[in-house]
Every structure is written in C-alpha cells, then in structure tokens.
GROMACS .gro file of C-alpha atoms in nm:
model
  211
    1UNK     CA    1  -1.581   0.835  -6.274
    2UNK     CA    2  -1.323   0.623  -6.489
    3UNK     CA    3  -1.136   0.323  -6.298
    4UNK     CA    4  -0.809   0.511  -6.191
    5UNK     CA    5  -0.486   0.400  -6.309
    6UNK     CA    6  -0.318   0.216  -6.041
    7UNK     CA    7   0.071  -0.034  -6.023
    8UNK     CA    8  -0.138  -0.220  -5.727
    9UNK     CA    9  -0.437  -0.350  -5.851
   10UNK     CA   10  -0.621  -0.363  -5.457
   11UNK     CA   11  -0.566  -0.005  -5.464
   12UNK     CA   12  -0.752   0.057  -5.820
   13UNK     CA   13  -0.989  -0.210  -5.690
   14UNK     CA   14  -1.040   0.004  -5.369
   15UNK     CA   15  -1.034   0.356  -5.540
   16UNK     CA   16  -1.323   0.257  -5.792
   17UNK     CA   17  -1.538   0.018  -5.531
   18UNK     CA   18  -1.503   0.232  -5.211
   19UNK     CA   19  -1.602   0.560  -5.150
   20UNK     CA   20  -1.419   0.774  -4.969
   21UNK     CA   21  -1.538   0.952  -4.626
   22UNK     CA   22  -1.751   1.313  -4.827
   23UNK     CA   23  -1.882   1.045  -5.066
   24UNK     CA   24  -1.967   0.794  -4.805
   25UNK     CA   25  -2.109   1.146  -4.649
   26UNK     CA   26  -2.299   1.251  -4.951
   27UNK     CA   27  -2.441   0.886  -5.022
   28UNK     CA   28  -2.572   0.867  -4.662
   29UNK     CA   29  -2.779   1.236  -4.699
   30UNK     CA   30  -2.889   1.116  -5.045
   31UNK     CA   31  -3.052   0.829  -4.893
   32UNK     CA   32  -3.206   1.034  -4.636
   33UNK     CA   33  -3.346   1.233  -4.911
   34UNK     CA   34  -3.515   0.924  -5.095
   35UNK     CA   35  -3.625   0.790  -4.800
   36UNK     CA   36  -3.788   1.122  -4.696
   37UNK     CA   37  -3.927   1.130  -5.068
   38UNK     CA   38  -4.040   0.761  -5.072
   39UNK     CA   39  -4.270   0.879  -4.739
   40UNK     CA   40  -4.319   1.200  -4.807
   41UNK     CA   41  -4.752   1.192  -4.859
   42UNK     CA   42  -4.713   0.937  -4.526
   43UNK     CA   43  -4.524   1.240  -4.327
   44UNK     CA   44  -4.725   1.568  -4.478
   45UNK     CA   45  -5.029   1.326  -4.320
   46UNK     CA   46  -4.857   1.306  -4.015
   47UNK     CA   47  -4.791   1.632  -3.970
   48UNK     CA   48  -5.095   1.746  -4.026
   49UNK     CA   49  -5.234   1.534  -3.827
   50UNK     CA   50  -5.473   1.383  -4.089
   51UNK     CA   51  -5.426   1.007  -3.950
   52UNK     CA   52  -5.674   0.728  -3.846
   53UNK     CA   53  -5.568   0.431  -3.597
   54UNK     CA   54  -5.620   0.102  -3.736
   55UNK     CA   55  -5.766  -0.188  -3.474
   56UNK     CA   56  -5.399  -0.228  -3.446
   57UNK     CA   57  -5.331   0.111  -3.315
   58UNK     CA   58  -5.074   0.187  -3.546
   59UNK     CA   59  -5.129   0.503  -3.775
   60UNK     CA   60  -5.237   0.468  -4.107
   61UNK     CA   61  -5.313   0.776  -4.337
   62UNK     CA   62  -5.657   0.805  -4.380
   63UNK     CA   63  -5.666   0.740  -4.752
   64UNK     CA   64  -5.426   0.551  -4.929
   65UNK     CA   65  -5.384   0.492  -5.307
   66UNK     CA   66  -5.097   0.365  -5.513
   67UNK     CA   67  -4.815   0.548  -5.585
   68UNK     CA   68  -4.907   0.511  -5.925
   69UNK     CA   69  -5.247   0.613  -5.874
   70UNK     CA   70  -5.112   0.915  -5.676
   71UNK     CA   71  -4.867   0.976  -5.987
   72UNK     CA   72  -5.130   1.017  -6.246
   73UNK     CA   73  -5.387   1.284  -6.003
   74UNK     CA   74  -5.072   1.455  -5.936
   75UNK     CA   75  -4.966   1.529  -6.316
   76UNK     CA   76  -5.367   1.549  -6.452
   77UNK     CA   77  -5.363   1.895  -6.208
   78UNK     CA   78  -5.166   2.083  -6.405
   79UNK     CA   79  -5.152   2.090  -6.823
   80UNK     CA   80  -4.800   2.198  -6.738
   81UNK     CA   81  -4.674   1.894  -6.563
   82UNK     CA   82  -4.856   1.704  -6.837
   83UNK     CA   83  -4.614   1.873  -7.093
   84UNK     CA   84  -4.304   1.833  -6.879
   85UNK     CA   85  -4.406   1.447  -6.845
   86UNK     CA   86  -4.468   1.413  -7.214
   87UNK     CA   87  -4.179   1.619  -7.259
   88UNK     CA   88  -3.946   1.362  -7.056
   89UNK     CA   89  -4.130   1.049  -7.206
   90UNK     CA   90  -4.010   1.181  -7.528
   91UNK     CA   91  -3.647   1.257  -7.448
   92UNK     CA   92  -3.636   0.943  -7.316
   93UNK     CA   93  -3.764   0.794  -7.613
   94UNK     CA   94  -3.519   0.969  -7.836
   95UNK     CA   95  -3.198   0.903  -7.603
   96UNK     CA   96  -3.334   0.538  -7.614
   97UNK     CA   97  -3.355   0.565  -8.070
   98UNK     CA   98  -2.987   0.741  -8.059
   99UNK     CA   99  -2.854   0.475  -7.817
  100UNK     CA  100  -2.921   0.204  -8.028
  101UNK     CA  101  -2.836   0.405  -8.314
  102UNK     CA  102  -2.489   0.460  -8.188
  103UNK     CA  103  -2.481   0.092  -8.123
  104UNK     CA  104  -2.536  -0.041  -8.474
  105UNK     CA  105  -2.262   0.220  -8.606
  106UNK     CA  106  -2.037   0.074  -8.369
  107UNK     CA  107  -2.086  -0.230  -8.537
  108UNK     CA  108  -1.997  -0.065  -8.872
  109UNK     CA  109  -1.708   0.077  -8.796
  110UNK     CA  110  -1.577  -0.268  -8.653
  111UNK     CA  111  -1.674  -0.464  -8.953
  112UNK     CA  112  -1.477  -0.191  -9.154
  113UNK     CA  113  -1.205  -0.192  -8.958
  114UNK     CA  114  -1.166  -0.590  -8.999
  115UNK     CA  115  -1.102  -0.524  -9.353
  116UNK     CA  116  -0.827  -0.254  -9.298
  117UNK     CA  117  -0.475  -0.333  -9.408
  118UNK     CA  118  -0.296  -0.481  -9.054
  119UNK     CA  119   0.047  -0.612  -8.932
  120UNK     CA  120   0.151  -0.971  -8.958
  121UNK     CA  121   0.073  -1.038  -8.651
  122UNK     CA  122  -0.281  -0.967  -8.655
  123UNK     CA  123  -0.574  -1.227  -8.659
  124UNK     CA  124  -0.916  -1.203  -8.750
  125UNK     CA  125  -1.038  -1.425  -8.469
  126UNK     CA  126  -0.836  -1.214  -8.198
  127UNK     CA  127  -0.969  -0.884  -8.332
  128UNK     CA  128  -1.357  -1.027  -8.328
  129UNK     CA  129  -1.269  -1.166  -8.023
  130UNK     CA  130  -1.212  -0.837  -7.865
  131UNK     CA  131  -1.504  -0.677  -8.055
  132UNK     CA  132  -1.735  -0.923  -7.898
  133UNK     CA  133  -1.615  -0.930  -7.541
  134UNK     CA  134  -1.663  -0.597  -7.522
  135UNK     CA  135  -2.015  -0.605  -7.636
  136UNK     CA  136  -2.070  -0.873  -7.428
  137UNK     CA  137  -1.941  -0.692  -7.126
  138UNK     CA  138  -2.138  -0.347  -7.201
  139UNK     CA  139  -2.418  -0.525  -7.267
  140UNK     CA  140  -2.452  -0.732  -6.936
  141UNK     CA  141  -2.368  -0.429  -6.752
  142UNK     CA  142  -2.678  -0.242  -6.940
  143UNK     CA  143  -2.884  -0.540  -6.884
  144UNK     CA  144  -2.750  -0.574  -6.473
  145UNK     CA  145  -2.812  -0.187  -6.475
  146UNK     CA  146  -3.156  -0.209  -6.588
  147UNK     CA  147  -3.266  -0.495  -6.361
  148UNK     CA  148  -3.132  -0.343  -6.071
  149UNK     CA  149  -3.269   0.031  -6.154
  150UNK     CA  150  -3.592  -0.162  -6.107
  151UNK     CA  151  -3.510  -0.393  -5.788
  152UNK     CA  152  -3.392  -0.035  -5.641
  153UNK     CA  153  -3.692   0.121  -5.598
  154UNK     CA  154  -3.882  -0.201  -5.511
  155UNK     CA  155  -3.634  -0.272  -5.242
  156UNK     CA  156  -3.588   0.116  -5.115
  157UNK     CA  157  -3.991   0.134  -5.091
  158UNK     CA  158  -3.916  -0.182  -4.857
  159UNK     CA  159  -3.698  -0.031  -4.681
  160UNK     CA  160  -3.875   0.333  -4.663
  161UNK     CA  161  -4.164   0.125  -4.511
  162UNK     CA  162  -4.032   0.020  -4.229
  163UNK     CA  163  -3.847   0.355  -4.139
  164UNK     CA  164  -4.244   0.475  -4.186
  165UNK     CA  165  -4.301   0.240  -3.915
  166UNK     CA  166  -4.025   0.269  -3.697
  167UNK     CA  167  -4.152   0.620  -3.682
  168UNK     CA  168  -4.510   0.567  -3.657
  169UNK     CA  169  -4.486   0.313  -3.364
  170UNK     CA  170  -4.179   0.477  -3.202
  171UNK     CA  171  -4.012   0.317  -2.903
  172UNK     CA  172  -3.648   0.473  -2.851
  173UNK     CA  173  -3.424   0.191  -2.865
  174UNK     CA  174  -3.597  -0.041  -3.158
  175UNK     CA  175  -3.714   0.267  -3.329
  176UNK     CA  176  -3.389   0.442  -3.360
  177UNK     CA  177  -3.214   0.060  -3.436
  178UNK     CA  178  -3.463   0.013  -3.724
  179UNK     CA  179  -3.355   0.412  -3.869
  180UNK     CA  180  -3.030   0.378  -3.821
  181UNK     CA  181  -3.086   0.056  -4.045
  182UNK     CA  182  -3.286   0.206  -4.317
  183UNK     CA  183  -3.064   0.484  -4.347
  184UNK     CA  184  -2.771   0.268  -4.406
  185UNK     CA  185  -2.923  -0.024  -4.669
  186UNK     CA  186  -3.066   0.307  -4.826
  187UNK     CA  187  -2.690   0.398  -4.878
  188UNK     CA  188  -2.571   0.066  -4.978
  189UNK     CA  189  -2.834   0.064  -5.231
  190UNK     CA  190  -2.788   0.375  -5.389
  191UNK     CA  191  -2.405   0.375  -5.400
  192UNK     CA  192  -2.461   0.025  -5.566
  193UNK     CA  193  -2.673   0.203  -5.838
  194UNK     CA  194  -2.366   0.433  -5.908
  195UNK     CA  195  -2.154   0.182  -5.933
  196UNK     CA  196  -2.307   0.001  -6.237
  197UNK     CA  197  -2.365   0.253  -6.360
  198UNK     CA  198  -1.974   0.350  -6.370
  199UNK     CA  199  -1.946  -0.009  -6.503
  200UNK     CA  200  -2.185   0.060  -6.738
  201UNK     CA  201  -2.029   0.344  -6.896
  202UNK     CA  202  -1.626   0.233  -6.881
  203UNK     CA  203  -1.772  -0.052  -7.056
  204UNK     CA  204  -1.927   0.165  -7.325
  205UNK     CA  205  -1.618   0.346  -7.297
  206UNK     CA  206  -1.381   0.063  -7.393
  207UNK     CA  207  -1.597   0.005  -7.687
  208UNK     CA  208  -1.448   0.305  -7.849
  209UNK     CA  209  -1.114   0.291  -7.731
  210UNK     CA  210  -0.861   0.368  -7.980
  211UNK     CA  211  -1.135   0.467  -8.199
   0.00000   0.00000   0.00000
C-alpha cells in the first residue's frame, strides 16, 4: 500500500499508520491464526488428551522438543517436503542474489546520471545528496525490517505462551483477561510487521522515482 496523497498531512499520517475497522478486523483473525499455529502441537495434545500434570498441576504435553527439533522430524518424513524446503531455501537464495543485484545497478544508473547534461541550477552535492538519503532511508528500513521479522516471532512465541497457559490453567475472569490480551499484542505485532514493511518498499520505491 503506497502513502496516499493527502493536503492535510494528519490525515496521510492517519490513512498509512491506522487501519481501518475490516483491516483492524482482518489483523485481529490473523493473529488468532498465528497464535493457534504457534500452539498448535500444545492443542492437538490437548485434545487428545495426551497430557501429563507436572508437580505443579499444570498440563504439560508429555514430550516436548524444540520447535526446531520438531521442524526438522517434520520435513525428514516426507522426500517431498524436503524438496519444497530446498525448493524455498533456494528461491530465497536467488530473490536474496537479484536483490542485491538490483541494488548495485541502482548505483550505476545514479553515477551515470551525475554525468548527464543538467540545468544551471543543478548541483552535484544536492543530487548525491538525494541519492544517498534515499539509500540511507531504504536501507534502515531493510535493516529495522529484518530485526524486527526476528523479534516477531520471539515475542509472538511469548505471547502464544501465555495464551497456552491461560488456557491450560483456566479460571474465567484471569483466563479470558490474559486471551483477550494475547489476542490483541498478537495484532499490534503483526500490523507492525506490515507496516515496515510498507516503509520498506515506498522507500525502495522512491529510489526509482523518476527513473
């Protein structure tokens, strides 16, 4: 979604930075989605009954491994899923090559176009100036992007954690509080996520404005 053209700048401020009510809808379900995925071995235990009690008394599943862990027996199952993950890995790879690519012919293009014929009025400094900034800016908001794709699922494992155990240990009131909670930083996080990234790519955007 590109920043929307606006004579009041609160209301282009408030058009790209708040969603309205179906997307505030749709964010909400999609974190109800990753927080069922996030616990989705915890609940198949739990509904088939395949938990232990811990001295505690709270349910546990009765084995646990990493998600990682879990991960790799998952895809060594099936020679197919090991294709499809070797498959991504290598698309990934490739978008990865042709970013940078793209990048570095960016970067010829503006050192040509510094040596075009221009009006009077134009200055070398002012026209690098530009160049850079919006390198600079694109390339924070990659960097921002990144750091936060990895702080998402850290924090949404957090937070898919305690719904877990809101559910496992469920008392109406402080169970329902404790949901209710989840559900909502679970939407604040991912509609955070989509907005770098729309910073992300109207800053890759601007760098081939007018191009």
């Amino acid at each position: 979604m590109k920043l929307k053209s606006h004579s009041n700048p609160v209301e282009a401020f408030k058009s790209f930075f708040v969603p309205d009510l179906t997307g505030a809808v749709l964010y909400f379900f999609g974190s109800l989605v990753l927080l069922g995925l996030f616990n989705s071995k915890a609940l198949w235990h739990w509904l088939t009954g395949s938990f232990v009690m811990s001295g505690s008394g709270s349910a546990l599943p009765a084995t646990y491994t990493s998600a990682i862990d879990s991960f790799w027996v998952f895809i060594s199952q099936s020679r197919l899923l090991q294709i499809l993950f070797w498959v991504f890995v290598g698309i990934v790879a490739y978008t990865f090559v042709w970013f940078i690519w793209n990048v570095i012919n960016n970067l010829r293009n503006d050192v040509v176009a510094g040596d075009y014929v221009h009006p009077r009025s134009y200055t070398r400094i002012s026209y690098w100036r530009s160049v850079l900034e919006s390198k600079v800016i694109f390339t924070v908001s990659v960097i921002a992007l990144l750091i936060y794709f990895v702080l998402f699922f850290k924090l949404f494992s957090v937070i898919a954690n305690l719904s877990l155990s809101a559910i496992e240990n469920f008392r109406l009131i402080n169970s329902l509080v404790l949901l209710v909670s989840s559900m909502l930083a679970g939407t604040f996080l991912l509609y955070f996520l989509v907005i770098l990234v729309r910073v992300a790519k109207n800053s890759w955007q601007s760098i081939y404005k007018g191009l």
